[in-house]
């Protein structure tokens, strides 16, 4: 069983009206699908689910969905939230099998960002890619992919091709995509001014 457990029960009533009623009662509609099985509609207690989301690793981890006490392994495929309130609106869970590969987005964590050579030299760090798509067995799914940028100089950048995949993990994101870079101060200022000018034009 995983470190993240969502306790749920089978959903009995369907439709938009029923979904609104569930949310008023402090429940979240959700669905579990995949692994060659039929999709199952479920409901979860909102506050209990929200507590699980306090740990950001839940987004890139194998979770356990207990449906009326019966556990199923899954990953979070989609999380819908209220447009302006701190509320969950709907969850999608994708079932996983121990011996079957899965695809998932994994967060990118930059190590030593404040101490990077280029940052100390006055450069501006840009973090262009915050997550990378991977394919692996459930047991090999990493919580994050860490990249040490201590030696990254001004004008240098890192692409997906430079990222070393953990054992058993295949990276699917295009190799040429830029993950991070360090801009020279003048270039960074010009880029910011161009953005400000574009925003001013749009407002006008």
mmCIF file of C-alpha atoms in Angstrom:
data_model
loop_
_atom_site.group_PDB
_atom_site.id
_atom_site.type_symbol
_atom_site.label_atom_id
_atom_site.label_comp_id
_atom_site.label_asym_id
_atom_site.label_seq_id
_atom_site.Cartn_x
_atom_site.Cartn_y
_atom_site.Cartn_z
ATOM 1 C CA UNK A 1 0.000 0.000 0.000
ATOM 2 C CA UNK A 2 1.263 3.469 -0.874
ATOM 3 C CA UNK A 3 1.918 6.385 1.466
ATOM 4 C CA UNK A 4 -1.085 8.211 0.002
ATOM 5 C CA UNK A 5 -4.543 6.769 0.662
ATOM 6 C CA UNK A 6 -7.842 8.109 -0.654
ATOM 7 C CA UNK A 7 -10.852 6.530 1.051
ATOM 8 C CA UNK A 8 -13.904 6.445 -1.183
ATOM 9 C CA UNK A 9 -17.281 4.847 -1.727
ATOM 10 C CA UNK A 10 -19.189 3.977 -4.880
ATOM 11 C CA UNK A 11 -21.234 6.831 -6.262
ATOM 12 C CA UNK A 12 -24.951 6.087 -6.452
ATOM 13 C CA UNK A 13 -26.426 9.144 -8.227
ATOM 14 C CA UNK A 14 -25.070 10.738 -11.406
ATOM 15 C CA UNK A 15 -25.484 14.008 -13.306
ATOM 16 C CA UNK A 16 -24.448 17.641 -12.829
ATOM 17 C CA UNK A 17 -27.191 18.305 -10.302
ATOM 18 C CA UNK A 18 -26.061 15.350 -8.215
ATOM 19 C CA UNK A 19 -22.444 16.535 -8.425
ATOM 20 C CA UNK A 20 -23.389 19.958 -7.098
ATOM 21 C CA UNK A 21 -25.337 18.349 -4.274
ATOM 22 C CA UNK A 22 -22.361 16.151 -3.355
ATOM 23 C CA UNK A 23 -20.057 19.172 -3.192
ATOM 24 C CA UNK A 24 -22.510 21.004 -0.945
ATOM 25 C CA UNK A 25 -22.382 17.974 1.356
ATOM 26 C CA UNK A 26 -18.583 18.136 1.555
ATOM 27 C CA UNK A 27 -17.939 15.316 -0.915
ATOM 28 C CA UNK A 28 -15.912 15.144 -4.144
ATOM 29 C CA UNK A 29 -17.025 13.231 -7.242
ATOM 30 C CA UNK A 30 -14.231 11.210 -8.839
ATOM 31 C CA UNK A 31 -13.601 8.408 -11.303
ATOM 32 C CA UNK A 32 -11.210 5.452 -11.414
ATOM 33 C CA UNK A 33 -10.446 3.941 -14.817
ATOM 34 C CA UNK A 34 -7.831 2.072 -16.855
ATOM 35 C CA UNK A 35 -5.960 -1.253 -16.667
ATOM 36 C CA UNK A 36 -8.525 -2.936 -18.905
ATOM 37 C CA UNK A 37 -11.337 -2.513 -16.388
ATOM 38 C CA UNK A 38 -14.549 -0.512 -16.466
ATOM 39 C CA UNK A 39 -14.523 3.037 -15.162
ATOM 40 C CA UNK A 40 -15.980 3.379 -11.679
ATOM 41 C CA UNK A 41 -17.569 6.559 -10.314
ATOM 42 C CA UNK A 42 -16.792 7.233 -6.663
ATOM 43 C CA UNK A 43 -17.106 9.937 -4.001
ATOM 44 C CA UNK A 44 -14.553 11.064 -1.426
ATOM 45 C CA UNK A 45 -14.696 13.228 1.676
ATOM 46 C CA UNK A 46 -13.395 16.625 0.608
ATOM 47 C CA UNK A 47 -11.457 17.510 3.763
ATOM 48 C CA UNK A 48 -9.824 14.082 4.001
ATOM 49 C CA UNK A 49 -8.709 14.284 0.362
ATOM 50 C CA UNK A 50 -7.458 17.841 0.784
ATOM 51 C CA UNK A 51 -5.237 16.658 3.651
ATOM 52 C CA UNK A 52 -3.538 14.169 1.316
ATOM 53 C CA UNK A 53 -2.758 16.990 -1.125
ATOM 54 C CA UNK A 54 -0.666 18.782 1.497
ATOM 55 C CA UNK A 55 2.236 16.636 0.286
ATOM 56 C CA UNK A 56 3.128 17.595 -3.293
ATOM 57 C CA UNK A 57 4.649 14.142 -3.907
ATOM 58 C CA UNK A 58 1.094 12.845 -4.287
ATOM 59 C CA UNK A 59 1.021 14.216 -7.844
ATOM 60 C CA UNK A 60 3.843 11.920 -8.983
ATOM 61 C CA UNK A 61 3.307 8.887 -6.756
ATOM 62 C CA UNK A 62 1.415 5.642 -6.796
ATOM 63 C CA UNK A 63 -1.609 6.193 -4.555
ATOM 64 C CA UNK A 64 -4.125 3.813 -3.023
ATOM 65 C CA UNK A 65 -7.825 4.356 -3.640
ATOM 66 C CA UNK A 66 -9.899 2.394 -1.121
ATOM 67 C CA UNK A 67 -13.353 1.918 -2.624
ATOM 68 C CA UNK A 68 -15.636 0.676 0.144
ATOM 69 C CA UNK A 69 -12.564 -0.844 1.773
ATOM 70 C CA UNK A 70 -11.187 -2.491 -1.385
ATOM 71 C CA UNK A 71 -7.769 -0.996 -2.311
ATOM 72 C CA UNK A 72 -6.699 -0.203 -5.868
ATOM 73 C CA UNK A 73 -3.336 1.199 -6.982
ATOM 74 C CA UNK A 74 -3.520 4.285 -9.187
ATOM 75 C CA UNK A 75 -1.951 7.577 -10.144
ATOM 76 C CA UNK A 76 -3.653 10.960 -10.231
ATOM 77 C CA UNK A 77 -4.407 11.756 -13.861
ATOM 78 C CA UNK A 78 -6.366 14.975 -13.360
ATOM 79 C CA UNK A 79 -7.256 17.300 -10.497
ATOM 80 C CA UNK A 80 -9.993 19.894 -11.041
ATOM 81 C CA UNK A 81 -10.274 22.753 -8.576
ATOM 82 C CA UNK A 82 -12.773 25.515 -7.878
ATOM 83 C CA UNK A 83 -11.853 28.571 -10.004
ATOM 84 C CA UNK A 84 -11.214 30.835 -7.010
ATOM 85 C CA UNK A 85 -11.904 28.948 -3.775
ATOM 86 C CA UNK A 86 -9.416 26.503 -2.178
ATOM 87 C CA UNK A 87 -11.679 23.554 -3.011
ATOM 88 C CA UNK A 88 -11.280 20.339 -4.994
ATOM 89 C CA UNK A 89 -13.969 19.831 -7.628
ATOM 90 C CA UNK A 90 -13.204 16.474 -9.279
ATOM 91 C CA UNK A 91 -10.454 13.828 -9.332
ATOM 92 C CA UNK A 92 -9.441 11.345 -12.027
ATOM 93 C CA UNK A 93 -7.485 8.240 -11.013
ATOM 94 C CA UNK A 94 -5.756 5.956 -13.523
ATOM 95 C CA UNK A 95 -5.325 2.357 -12.345
ATOM 96 C CA UNK A 96 -1.840 0.849 -12.527
ATOM 97 C CA UNK A 97 -0.589 -2.727 -12.565
ATOM 98 C CA UNK A 98 2.677 -3.808 -10.952
ATOM 99 C CA UNK A 99 4.127 -5.311 -14.139
ATOM 100 C CA UNK A 100 2.694 -2.812 -16.614
ATOM 101 C CA UNK A 101 4.515 0.387 -17.599
ATOM 102 C CA UNK A 102 2.815 3.735 -17.089
ATOM 103 C CA UNK A 103 3.339 7.279 -18.346
ATOM 104 C CA UNK A 104 3.407 10.168 -15.920
ATOM 105 C CA UNK A 105 4.637 13.738 -15.500
ATOM 106 C CA UNK A 106 7.386 14.048 -12.889
ATOM 107 C CA UNK A 107 8.451 17.384 -11.320
ATOM 108 C CA UNK A 108 11.913 18.782 -12.080
ATOM 109 C CA UNK A 109 13.838 20.014 -9.030
ATOM 110 C CA UNK A 110 16.888 22.243 -9.544
ATOM 111 C CA UNK A 111 19.540 21.657 -6.896
ATOM 112 C CA UNK A 112 21.921 24.437 -5.765
ATOM 113 C CA UNK A 113 19.938 27.045 -7.703
ATOM 114 C CA UNK A 114 21.034 29.940 -5.483
ATOM 115 C CA UNK A 115 24.674 28.812 -5.551
ATOM 116 C CA UNK A 116 24.931 28.173 -9.294
ATOM 117 C CA UNK A 117 28.052 29.738 -10.829
ATOM 118 C CA UNK A 118 26.045 31.889 -13.224
ATOM 119 C CA UNK A 119 23.690 33.149 -10.523
ATOM 120 C CA UNK A 120 26.632 34.156 -8.322
ATOM 121 C CA UNK A 121 28.081 35.991 -11.324
ATOM 122 C CA UNK A 122 24.917 38.090 -11.581
ATOM 123 C CA UNK A 123 22.985 36.023 -14.098
ATOM 124 C CA UNK A 124 19.258 35.315 -13.911
ATOM 125 C CA UNK A 125 18.066 31.731 -13.632
ATOM 126 C CA UNK A 126 15.165 30.648 -15.837
ATOM 127 C CA UNK A 127 13.301 27.426 -15.084
ATOM 128 C CA UNK A 128 11.548 26.723 -18.366
ATOM 129 C CA UNK A 129 10.464 23.132 -17.782
ATOM 130 C CA UNK A 130 9.002 22.243 -14.399
ATOM 131 C CA UNK A 131 7.994 18.651 -15.236
ATOM 132 C CA UNK A 132 9.181 15.864 -17.523
ATOM 133 C CA UNK A 133 7.096 13.028 -18.946
ATOM 134 C CA UNK A 134 8.457 9.567 -18.176
ATOM 135 C CA UNK A 135 7.529 5.952 -18.788
ATOM 136 C CA UNK A 136 8.373 3.211 -16.307
ATOM 137 C CA UNK A 137 7.036 0.430 -14.126
ATOM 138 C CA UNK A 138 5.056 1.640 -11.095
ATOM 139 C CA UNK A 139 7.843 0.557 -8.726
ATOM 140 C CA UNK A 140 10.345 2.776 -10.543
ATOM 141 C CA UNK A 141 8.236 5.972 -10.671
ATOM 142 C CA UNK A 142 10.335 8.775 -9.133
ATOM 143 C CA UNK A 143 8.788 11.506 -6.991
ATOM 144 C CA UNK A 144 10.985 14.032 -8.804
ATOM 145 C CA UNK A 145 13.947 14.315 -11.150
ATOM 146 C CA UNK A 146 16.741 16.296 -9.514
ATOM 147 C CA UNK A 147 19.266 18.281 -11.566
ATOM 148 C CA UNK A 148 22.353 19.806 -9.947
ATOM 149 C CA UNK A 149 23.097 23.175 -11.601
ATOM 150 C CA UNK A 150 25.975 24.256 -9.329
ATOM 151 C CA UNK A 151 28.331 24.581 -12.331
ATOM 152 C CA UNK A 152 25.854 26.228 -14.727
ATOM 153 C CA UNK A 153 27.432 29.435 -16.041
ATOM 154 C CA UNK A 154 25.975 32.638 -17.459
ATOM 155 C CA UNK A 155 24.745 31.972 -21.004
ATOM 156 C CA UNK A 156 24.596 28.227 -20.460
ATOM 157 C CA UNK A 157 21.480 26.078 -20.441
ATOM 158 C CA UNK A 158 20.346 22.515 -19.795
ATOM 159 C CA UNK A 159 18.086 20.565 -22.143
ATOM 160 C CA UNK A 160 16.232 17.321 -21.586
ATOM 161 C CA UNK A 161 19.079 15.571 -23.414
ATOM 162 C CA UNK A 162 21.360 16.521 -20.509
ATOM 163 C CA UNK A 163 19.072 14.933 -17.907
ATOM 164 C CA UNK A 164 20.108 11.535 -16.583
ATOM 165 C CA UNK A 165 17.083 9.301 -16.150
ATOM 166 C CA UNK A 166 16.840 7.215 -12.958
ATOM 167 C CA UNK A 167 17.242 3.462 -13.304
ATOM 168 C CA UNK A 168 14.303 1.845 -15.080
ATOM 169 C CA UNK A 169 12.911 5.181 -16.273
ATOM 170 C CA UNK A 170 12.616 6.347 -19.890
ATOM 171 C CA UNK A 171 12.205 10.072 -20.554
ATOM 172 C CA UNK A 172 9.558 10.867 -23.176
ATOM 173 C CA UNK A 173 9.809 14.662 -23.271
ATOM 174 C CA UNK A 174 11.635 15.824 -26.443
ATOM 175 C CA UNK A 175 15.410 15.913 -25.932
ATOM 176 C CA UNK A 176 15.746 19.446 -27.336
ATOM 177 C CA UNK A 177 13.343 21.029 -24.814
ATOM 178 C CA UNK A 178 15.144 23.446 -22.520
ATOM 179 C CA UNK A 179 14.890 22.734 -18.807
ATOM 180 C CA UNK A 180 16.798 25.667 -17.326
ATOM 181 C CA UNK A 181 19.306 28.336 -18.249
ATOM 182 C CA UNK A 182 21.091 31.387 -16.888
ATOM 183 C CA UNK A 183 20.649 34.656 -18.742
ATOM 184 C CA UNK A 184 23.132 37.508 -18.678
ATOM 185 C CA UNK A 185 21.720 40.449 -16.661
ATOM 186 C CA UNK A 186 21.334 42.721 -19.741
ATOM 187 C CA UNK A 187 19.510 40.035 -21.703
ATOM 188 C CA UNK A 188 17.260 39.348 -18.746
ATOM 189 C CA UNK A 189 16.435 43.069 -18.427
ATOM 190 C CA UNK A 190 15.674 43.334 -22.142
ATOM 191 C CA UNK A 191 13.386 40.311 -21.963
ATOM 192 C CA UNK A 192 11.532 41.801 -19.010
ATOM 193 C CA UNK A 193 11.167 45.161 -20.773
ATOM 194 C CA UNK A 194 9.835 43.455 -23.896
ATOM 195 C CA UNK A 195 7.281 41.616 -21.785
ATOM 196 C CA UNK A 196 6.217 44.830 -20.043
ATOM 197 C CA UNK A 197 5.875 46.602 -23.403
ATOM 198 C CA UNK A 198 3.775 43.786 -24.823
ATOM 199 C CA UNK A 199 1.497 43.833 -21.772
ATOM 200 C CA UNK A 200 1.137 47.623 -22.046
ATOM 201 C CA UNK A 201 0.175 47.288 -25.715
ATOM 202 C CA UNK A 202 -2.441 44.678 -24.890
ATOM 203 C CA UNK A 203 -3.938 46.864 -22.169
ATOM 204 C CA UNK A 204 -4.080 49.831 -24.569
#
